[in-house]
PDB file of C-alpha atoms in Angstrom:
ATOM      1  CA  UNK Y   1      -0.215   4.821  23.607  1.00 73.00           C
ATOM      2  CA  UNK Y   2      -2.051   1.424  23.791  1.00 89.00           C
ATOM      3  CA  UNK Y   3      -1.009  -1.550  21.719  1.00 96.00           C
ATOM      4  CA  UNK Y   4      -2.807  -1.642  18.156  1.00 97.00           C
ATOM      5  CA  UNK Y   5      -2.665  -3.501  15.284  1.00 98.00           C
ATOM      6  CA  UNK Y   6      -2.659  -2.523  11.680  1.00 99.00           C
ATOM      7  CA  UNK Y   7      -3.448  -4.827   8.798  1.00 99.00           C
ATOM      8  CA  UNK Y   8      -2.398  -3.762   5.447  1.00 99.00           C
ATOM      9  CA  UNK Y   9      -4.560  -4.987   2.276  1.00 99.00           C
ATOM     10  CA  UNK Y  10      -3.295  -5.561  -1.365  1.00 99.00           C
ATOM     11  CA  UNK Y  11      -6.327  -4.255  -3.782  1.00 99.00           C
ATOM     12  CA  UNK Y  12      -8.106  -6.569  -5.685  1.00 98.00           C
ATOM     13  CA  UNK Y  13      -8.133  -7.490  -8.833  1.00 97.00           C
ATOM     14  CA  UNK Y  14      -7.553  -4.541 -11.105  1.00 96.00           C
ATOM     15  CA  UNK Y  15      -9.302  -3.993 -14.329  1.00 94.00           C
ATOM     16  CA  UNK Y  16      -5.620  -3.171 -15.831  1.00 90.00           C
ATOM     17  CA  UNK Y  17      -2.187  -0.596 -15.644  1.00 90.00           C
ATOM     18  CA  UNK Y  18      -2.777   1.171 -17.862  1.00 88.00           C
ATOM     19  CA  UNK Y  19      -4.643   3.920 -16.162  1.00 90.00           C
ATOM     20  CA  UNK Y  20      -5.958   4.690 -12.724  1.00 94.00           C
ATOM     21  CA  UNK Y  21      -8.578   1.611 -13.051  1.00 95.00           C
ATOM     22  CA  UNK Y  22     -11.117   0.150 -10.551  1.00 97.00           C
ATOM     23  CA  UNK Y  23     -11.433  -3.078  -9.632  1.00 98.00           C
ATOM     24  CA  UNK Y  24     -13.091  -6.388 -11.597  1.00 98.00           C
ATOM     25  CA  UNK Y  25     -16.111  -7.565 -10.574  1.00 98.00           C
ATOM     26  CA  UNK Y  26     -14.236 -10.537  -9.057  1.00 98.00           C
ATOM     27  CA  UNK Y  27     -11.839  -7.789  -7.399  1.00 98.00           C
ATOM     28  CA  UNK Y  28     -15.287  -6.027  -6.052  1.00 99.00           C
ATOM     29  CA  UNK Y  29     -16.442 -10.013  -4.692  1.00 99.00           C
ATOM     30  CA  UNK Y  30     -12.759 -10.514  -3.222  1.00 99.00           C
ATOM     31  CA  UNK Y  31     -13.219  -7.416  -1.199  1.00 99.00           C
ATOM     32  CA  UNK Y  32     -16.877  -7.765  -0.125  1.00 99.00           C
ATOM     33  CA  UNK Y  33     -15.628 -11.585   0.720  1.00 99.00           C
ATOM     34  CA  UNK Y  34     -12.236 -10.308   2.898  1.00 99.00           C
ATOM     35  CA  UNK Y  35     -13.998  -7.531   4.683  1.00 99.00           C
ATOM     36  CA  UNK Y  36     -16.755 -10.518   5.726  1.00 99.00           C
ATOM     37  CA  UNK Y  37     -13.360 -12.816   6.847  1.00 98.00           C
ATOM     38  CA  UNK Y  38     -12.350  -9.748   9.097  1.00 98.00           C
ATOM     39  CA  UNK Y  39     -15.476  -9.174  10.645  1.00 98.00           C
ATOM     40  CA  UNK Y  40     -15.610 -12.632  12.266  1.00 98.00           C
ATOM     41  CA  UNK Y  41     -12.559 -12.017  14.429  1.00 96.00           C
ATOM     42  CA  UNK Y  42     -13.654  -8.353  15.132  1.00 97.00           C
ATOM     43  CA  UNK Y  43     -14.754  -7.896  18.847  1.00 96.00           C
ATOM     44  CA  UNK Y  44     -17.524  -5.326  19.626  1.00 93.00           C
ATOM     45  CA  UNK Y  45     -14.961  -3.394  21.339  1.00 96.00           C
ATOM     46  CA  UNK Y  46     -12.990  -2.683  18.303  1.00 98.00           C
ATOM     47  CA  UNK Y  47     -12.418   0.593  17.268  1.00 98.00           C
ATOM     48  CA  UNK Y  48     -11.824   0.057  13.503  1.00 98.00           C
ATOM     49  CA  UNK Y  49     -10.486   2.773  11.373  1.00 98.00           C
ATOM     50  CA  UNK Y  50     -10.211   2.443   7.433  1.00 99.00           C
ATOM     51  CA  UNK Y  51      -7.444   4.700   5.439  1.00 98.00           C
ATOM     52  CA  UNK Y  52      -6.448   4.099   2.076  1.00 99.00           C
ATOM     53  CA  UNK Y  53      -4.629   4.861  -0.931  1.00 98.00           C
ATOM     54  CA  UNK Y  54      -5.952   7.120  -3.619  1.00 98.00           C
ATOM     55  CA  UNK Y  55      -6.179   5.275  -6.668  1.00 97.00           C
ATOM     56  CA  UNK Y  56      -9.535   4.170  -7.976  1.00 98.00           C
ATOM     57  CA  UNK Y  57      -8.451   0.819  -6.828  1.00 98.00           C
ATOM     58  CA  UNK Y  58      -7.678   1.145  -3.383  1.00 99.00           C
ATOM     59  CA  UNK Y  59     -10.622   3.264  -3.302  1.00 99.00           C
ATOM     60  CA  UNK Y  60     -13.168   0.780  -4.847  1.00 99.00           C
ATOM     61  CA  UNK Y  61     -11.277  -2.260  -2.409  1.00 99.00           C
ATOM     62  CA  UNK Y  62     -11.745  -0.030   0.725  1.00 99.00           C
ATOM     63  CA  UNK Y  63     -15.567   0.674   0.031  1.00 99.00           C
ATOM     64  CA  UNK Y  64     -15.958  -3.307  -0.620  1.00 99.00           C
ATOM     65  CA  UNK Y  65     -14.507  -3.994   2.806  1.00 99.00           C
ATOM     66  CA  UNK Y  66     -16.017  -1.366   4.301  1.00 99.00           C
ATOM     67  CA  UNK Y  67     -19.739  -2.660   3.139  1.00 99.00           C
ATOM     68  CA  UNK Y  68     -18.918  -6.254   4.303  1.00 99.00           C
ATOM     69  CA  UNK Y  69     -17.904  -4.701   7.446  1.00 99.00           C
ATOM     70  CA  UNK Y  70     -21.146  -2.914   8.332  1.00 98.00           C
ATOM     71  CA  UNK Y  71     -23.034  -5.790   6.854  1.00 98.00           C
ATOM     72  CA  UNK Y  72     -21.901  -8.241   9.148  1.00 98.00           C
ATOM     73  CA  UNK Y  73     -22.845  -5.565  12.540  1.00 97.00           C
ATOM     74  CA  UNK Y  74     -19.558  -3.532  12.704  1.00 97.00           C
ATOM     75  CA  UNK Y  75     -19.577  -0.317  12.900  1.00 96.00           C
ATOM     76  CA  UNK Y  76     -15.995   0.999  10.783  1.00 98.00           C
ATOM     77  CA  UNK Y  77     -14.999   4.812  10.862  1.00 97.00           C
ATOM     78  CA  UNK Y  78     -15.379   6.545   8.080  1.00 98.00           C
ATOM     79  CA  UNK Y  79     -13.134   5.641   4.576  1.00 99.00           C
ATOM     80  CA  UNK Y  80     -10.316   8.534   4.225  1.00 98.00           C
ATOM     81  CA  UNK Y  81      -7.200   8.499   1.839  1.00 98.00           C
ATOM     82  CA  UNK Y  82      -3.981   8.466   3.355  1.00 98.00           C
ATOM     83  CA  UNK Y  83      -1.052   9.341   1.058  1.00 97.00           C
ATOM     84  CA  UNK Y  84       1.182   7.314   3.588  1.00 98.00           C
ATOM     85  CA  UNK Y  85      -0.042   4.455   2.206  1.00 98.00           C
ATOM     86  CA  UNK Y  86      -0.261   5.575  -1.241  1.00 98.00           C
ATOM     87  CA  UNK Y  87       0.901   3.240  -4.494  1.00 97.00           C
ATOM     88  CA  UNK Y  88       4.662   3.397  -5.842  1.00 97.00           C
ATOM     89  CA  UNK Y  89       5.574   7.072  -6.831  1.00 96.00           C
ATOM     90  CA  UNK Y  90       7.319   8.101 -10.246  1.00 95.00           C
ATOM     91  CA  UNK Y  91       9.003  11.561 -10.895  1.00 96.00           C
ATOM     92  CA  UNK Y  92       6.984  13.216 -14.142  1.00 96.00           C
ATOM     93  CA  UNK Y  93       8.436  16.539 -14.934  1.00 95.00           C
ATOM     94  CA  UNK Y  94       9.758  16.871 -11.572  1.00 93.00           C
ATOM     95  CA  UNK Y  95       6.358  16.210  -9.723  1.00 93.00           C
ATOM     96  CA  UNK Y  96       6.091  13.062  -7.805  1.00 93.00           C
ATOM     97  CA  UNK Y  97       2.743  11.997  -8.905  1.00 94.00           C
ATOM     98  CA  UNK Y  98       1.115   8.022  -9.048  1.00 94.00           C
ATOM     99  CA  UNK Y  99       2.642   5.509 -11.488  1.00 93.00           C
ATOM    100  CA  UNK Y 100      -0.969   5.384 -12.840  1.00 90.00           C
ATOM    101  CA  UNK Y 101      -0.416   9.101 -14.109  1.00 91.00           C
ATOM    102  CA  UNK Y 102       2.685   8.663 -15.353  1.00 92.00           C
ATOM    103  CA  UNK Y 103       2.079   5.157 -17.790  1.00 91.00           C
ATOM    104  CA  UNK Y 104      -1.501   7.332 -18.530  1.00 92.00           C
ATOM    105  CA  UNK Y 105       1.534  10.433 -20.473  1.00 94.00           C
ATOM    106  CA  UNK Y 106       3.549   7.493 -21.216  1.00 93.00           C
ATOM    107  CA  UNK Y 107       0.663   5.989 -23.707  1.00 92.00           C
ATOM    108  CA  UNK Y 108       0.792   8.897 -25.372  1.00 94.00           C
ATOM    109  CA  UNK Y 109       4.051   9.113 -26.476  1.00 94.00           C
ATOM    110  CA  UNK Y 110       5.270   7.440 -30.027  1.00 93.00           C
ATOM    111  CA  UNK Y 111       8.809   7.393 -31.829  1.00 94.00           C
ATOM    112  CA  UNK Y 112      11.703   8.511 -30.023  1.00 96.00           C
ATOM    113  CA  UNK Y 113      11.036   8.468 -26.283  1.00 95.00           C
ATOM    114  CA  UNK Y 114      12.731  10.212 -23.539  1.00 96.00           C
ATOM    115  CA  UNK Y 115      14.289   8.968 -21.191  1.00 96.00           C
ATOM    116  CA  UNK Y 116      11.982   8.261 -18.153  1.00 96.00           C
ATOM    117  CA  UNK Y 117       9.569   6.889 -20.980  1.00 94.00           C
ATOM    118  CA  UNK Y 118      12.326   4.328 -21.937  1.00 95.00           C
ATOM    119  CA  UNK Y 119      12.864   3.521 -17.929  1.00 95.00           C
ATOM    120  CA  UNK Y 120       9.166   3.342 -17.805  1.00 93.00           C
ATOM    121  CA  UNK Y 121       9.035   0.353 -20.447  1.00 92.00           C
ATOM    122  CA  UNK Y 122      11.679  -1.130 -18.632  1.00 92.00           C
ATOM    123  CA  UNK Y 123       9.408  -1.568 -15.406  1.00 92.00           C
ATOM    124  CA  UNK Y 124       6.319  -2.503 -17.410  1.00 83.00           C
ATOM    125  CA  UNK Y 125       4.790  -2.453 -20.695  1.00 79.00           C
ATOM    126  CA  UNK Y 126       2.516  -4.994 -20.429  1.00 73.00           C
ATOM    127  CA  UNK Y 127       0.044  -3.418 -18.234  1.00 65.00           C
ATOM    128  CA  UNK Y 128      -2.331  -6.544 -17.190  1.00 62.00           C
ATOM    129  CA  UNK Y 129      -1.063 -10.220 -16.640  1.00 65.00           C
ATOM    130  CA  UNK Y 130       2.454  -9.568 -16.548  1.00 61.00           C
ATOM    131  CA  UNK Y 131       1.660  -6.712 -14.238  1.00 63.00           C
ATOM    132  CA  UNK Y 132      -1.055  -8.275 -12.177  1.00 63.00           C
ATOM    133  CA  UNK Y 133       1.855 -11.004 -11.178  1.00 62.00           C
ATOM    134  CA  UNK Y 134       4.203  -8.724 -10.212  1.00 68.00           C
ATOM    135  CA  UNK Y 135       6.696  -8.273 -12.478  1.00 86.00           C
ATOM    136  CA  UNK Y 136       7.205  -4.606 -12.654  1.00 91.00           C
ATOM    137  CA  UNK Y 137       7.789  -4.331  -8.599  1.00 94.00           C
ATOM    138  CA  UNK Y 138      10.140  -7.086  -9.034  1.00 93.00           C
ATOM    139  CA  UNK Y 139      12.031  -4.961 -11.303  1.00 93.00           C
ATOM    140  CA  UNK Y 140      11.441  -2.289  -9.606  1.00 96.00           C
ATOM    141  CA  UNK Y 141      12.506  -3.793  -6.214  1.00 97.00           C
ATOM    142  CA  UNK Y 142      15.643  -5.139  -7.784  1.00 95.00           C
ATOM    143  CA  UNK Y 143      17.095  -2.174 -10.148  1.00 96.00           C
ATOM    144  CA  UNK Y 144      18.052   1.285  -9.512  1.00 96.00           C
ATOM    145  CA  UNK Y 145      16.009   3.884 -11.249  1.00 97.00           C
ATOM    146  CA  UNK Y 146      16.285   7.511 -11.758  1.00 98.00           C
ATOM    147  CA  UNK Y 147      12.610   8.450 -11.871  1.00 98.00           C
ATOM    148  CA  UNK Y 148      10.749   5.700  -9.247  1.00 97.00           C
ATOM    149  CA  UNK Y 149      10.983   6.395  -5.837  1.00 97.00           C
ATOM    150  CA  UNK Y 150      12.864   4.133  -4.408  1.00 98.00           C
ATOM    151  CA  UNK Y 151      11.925   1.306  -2.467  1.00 98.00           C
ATOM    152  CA  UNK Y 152      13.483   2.527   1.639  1.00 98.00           C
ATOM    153  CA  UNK Y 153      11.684   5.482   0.538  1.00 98.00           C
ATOM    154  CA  UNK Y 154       8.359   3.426   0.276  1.00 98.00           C
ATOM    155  CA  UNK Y 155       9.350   1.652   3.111  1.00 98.00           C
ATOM    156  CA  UNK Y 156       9.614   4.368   5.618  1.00 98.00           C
ATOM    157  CA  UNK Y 157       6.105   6.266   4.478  1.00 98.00           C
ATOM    158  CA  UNK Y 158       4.527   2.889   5.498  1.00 98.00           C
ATOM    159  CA  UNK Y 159       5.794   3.206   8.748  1.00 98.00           C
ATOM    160  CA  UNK Y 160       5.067   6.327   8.769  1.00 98.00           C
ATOM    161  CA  UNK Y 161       1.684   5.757   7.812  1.00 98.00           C
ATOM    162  CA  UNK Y 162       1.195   2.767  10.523  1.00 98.00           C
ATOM    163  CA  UNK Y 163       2.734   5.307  13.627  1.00 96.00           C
ATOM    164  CA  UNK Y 164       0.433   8.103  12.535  1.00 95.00           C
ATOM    165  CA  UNK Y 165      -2.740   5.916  12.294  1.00 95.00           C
ATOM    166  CA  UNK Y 166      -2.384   4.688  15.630  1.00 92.00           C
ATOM    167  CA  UNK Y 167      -1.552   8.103  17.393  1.00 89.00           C
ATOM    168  CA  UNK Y 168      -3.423   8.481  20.701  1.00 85.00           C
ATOM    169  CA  UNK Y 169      -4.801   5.550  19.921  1.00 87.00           C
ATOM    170  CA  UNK Y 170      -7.994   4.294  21.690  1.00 93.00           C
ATOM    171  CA  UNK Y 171      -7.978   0.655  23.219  1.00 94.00           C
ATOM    172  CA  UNK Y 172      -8.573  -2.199  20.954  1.00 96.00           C
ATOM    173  CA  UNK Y 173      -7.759  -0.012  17.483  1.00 98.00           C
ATOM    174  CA  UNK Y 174      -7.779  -1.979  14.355  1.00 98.00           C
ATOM    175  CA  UNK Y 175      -6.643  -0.013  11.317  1.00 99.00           C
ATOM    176  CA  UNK Y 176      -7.772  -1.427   7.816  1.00 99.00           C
ATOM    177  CA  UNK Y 177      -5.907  -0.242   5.125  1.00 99.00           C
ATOM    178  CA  UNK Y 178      -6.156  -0.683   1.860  1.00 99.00           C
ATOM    179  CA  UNK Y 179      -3.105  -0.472  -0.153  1.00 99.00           C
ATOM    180  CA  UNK Y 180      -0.637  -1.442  -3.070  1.00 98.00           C
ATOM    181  CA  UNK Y 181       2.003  -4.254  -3.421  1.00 97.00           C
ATOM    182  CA  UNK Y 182       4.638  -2.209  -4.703  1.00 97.00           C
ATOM    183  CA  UNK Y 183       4.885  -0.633  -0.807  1.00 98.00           C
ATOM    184  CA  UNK Y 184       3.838  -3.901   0.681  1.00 99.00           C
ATOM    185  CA  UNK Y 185       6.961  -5.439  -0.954  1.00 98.00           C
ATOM    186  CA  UNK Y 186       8.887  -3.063   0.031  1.00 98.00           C
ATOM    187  CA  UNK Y 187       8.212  -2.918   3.648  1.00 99.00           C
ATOM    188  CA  UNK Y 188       8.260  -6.968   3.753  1.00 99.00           C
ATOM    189  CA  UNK Y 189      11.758  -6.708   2.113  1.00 98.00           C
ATOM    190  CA  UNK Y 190      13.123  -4.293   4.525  1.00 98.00           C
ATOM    191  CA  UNK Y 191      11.773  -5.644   7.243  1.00 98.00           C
ATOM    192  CA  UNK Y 192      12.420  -9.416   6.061  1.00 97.00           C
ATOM    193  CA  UNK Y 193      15.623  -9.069   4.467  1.00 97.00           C
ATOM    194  CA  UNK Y 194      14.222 -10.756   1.451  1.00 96.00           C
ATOM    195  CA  UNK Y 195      11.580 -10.024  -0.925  1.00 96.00           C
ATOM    196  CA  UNK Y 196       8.850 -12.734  -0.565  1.00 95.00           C
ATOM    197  CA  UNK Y 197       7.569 -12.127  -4.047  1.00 95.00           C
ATOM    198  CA  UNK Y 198       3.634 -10.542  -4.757  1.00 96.00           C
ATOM    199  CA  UNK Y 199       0.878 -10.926  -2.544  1.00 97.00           C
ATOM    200  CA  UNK Y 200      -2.424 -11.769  -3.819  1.00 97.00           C
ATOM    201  CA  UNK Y 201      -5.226 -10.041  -3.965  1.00 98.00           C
ATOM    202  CA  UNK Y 202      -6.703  -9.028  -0.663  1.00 99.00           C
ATOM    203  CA  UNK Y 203      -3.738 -10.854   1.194  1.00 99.00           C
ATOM    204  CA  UNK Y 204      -2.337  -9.487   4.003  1.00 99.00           C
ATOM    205  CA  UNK Y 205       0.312  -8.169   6.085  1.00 99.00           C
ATOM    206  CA  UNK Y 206      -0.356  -7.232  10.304  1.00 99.00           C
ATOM    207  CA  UNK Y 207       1.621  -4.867  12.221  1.00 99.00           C
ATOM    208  CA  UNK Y 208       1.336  -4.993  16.339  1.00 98.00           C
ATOM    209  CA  UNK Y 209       2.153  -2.368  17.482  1.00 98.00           C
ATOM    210  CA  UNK Y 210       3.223  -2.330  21.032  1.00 96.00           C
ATOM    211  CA  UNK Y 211       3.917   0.922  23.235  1.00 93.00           C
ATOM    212  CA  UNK Y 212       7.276   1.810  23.559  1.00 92.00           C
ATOM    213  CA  UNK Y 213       7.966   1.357  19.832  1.00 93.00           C
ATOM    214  CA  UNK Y 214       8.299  -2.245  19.118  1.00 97.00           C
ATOM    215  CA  UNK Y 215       6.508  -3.834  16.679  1.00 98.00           C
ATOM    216  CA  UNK Y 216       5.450  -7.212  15.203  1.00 99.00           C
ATOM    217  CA  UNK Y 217       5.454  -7.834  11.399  1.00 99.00           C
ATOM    218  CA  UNK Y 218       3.451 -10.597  10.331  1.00 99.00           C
ATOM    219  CA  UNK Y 219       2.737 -12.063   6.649  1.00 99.00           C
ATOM    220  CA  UNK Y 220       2.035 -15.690   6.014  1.00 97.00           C
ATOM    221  CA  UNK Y 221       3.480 -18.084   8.127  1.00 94.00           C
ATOM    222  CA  UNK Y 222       6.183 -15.560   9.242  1.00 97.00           C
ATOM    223  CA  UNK Y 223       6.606 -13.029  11.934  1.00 98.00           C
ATOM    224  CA  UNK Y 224       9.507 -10.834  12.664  1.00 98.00           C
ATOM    225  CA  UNK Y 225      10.112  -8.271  15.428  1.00 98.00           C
ATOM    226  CA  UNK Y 226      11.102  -4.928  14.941  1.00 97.00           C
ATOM    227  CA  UNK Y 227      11.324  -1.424  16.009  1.00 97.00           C
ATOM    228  CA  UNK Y 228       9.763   1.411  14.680  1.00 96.00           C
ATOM    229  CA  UNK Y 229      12.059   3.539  12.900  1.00 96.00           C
ATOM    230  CA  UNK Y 230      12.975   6.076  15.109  1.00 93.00           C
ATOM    231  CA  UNK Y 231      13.844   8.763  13.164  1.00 93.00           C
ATOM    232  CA  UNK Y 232      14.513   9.256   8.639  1.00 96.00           C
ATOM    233  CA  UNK Y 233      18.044   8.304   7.289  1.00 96.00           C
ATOM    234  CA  UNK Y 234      19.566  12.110   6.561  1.00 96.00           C
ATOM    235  CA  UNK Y 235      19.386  11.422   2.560  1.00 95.00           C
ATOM    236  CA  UNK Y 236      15.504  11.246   2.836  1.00 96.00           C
ATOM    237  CA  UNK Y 237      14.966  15.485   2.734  1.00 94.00           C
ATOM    238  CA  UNK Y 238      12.487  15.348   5.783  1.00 93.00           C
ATOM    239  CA  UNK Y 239      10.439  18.492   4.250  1.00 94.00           C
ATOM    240  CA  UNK Y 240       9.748  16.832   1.484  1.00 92.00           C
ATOM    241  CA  UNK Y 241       8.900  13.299   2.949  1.00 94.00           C
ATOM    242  CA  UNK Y 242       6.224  15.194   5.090  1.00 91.00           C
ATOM    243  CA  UNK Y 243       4.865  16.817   2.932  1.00 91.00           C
ATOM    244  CA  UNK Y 244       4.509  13.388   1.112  1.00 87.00           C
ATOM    245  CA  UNK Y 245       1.747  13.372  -1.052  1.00 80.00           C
ATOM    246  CA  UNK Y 246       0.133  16.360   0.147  1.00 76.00           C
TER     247      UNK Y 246
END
């Protein structure tokens, strides 16, 4: 395996969470204007390969970096969703399905509300400014809950997600992905030891990976070394988790 590095994106700006929205035409500009950042330190050996998560969001951020990209001379692989880098996951009726779904039933619902409802308002009923500064996943981060999947759990798929990408990977790979902060502030926290509060829109977190399984976690003015997880803690049912999403 050669070294690689993987640089994970928040999505920008959202039109709200309420719903599995797309992006504001500022969030459209701050993705266009990112992908146009990253293509000045691209080299024309890169190999540059673009998952993402599958909300409309991640979606609409991914084809915005992805045109700045190709606009500026690079030549990207092809978009493809990746549920290992999915957004935050909520148990509806027993399905694991994206908190986007779940507020979307939750709206629905008047007078007396069950329970995951109720734990629902808890992490957010605000759905735009509140939301957009990262309340909820502070909450969420911060609180056990009996229908969110829980933060570790978030944690590990991103790893999992950031191993998988760069599998037999050619020299010079440089994985774009565009993502969700409830995930990213999970993985910082883990790997941190502290939550470092939201990331902006567009910002950033870089993973080197090196062969042999270490691996270099950078976000802002911080880096920290670590080692891939080798293998899931036995509470995480491993037929589920890979299956994740699929």
């Amino acid at each position: 395996m050669s070294e690689y590095e993987v640089v994970l994106l928040r999505h920008g700006e959202t039109v709200g969470y309420d719903g599995d929205l797309g992006l504001t035409p500022l969030g459209e500009e701050q993705a266009r204007e990112r992908g146009a950042a990253l293509a000045k330190e691209i080299t024309p050996e890169t190999v540059v390969r673009m998952p993402h998560a599958r909300t409309a969001r991640a979606i609409a951020t991914a084809v915005g970096l992805r045109e700045a990209l190709v606009e500026a001379g690079i030549e990207p692989g092809p978009l493809h969703p990746d549920p290992w880098f999915d957004n935050l996951r909520y148990s509806l009726h027993g399905r694991g399905v994206d908190t986007s779904d779940a507020v979307t039933e939750r709206l629905t619902l008047t007078g007396d509300l069950p329970d995951w409802a109720r734990e629902y308002d808890r992490f957010d009923s605000d759905y735009r400014s509140v939301a957009a500064a990262g309340g909820p996943i502070e909450y969420w981060l911060h609180n056990p809950t009996l229908y969110f999947e829980p933060p570790h759990v978030a944690a590990h798929r991103f790893w999992r997600g950031i191993t998988e990408v760069g599998r037999d990977a050619p020299e010079n790979l440089l994985v774009v992905a565009a993502t969700h902060s409830a995930p990213m502030r999970a993985f910082l926290a883990t790997t941190l030891g502290e939550d470092p509060g939201e990331p902006h829109n567009l910002e950033e977190i870089r993973v080197r990976v090196r062969p042999g399984g270490g691996a270099d976690v950078t976000f802002r003015d911080r880096t920290t070394a670590m080692t891939v997880p080798p293998h899931l803690p036995p509470w995480i049912d491993r037929d589920w988790f890979e299956s994740y999403g699929r």
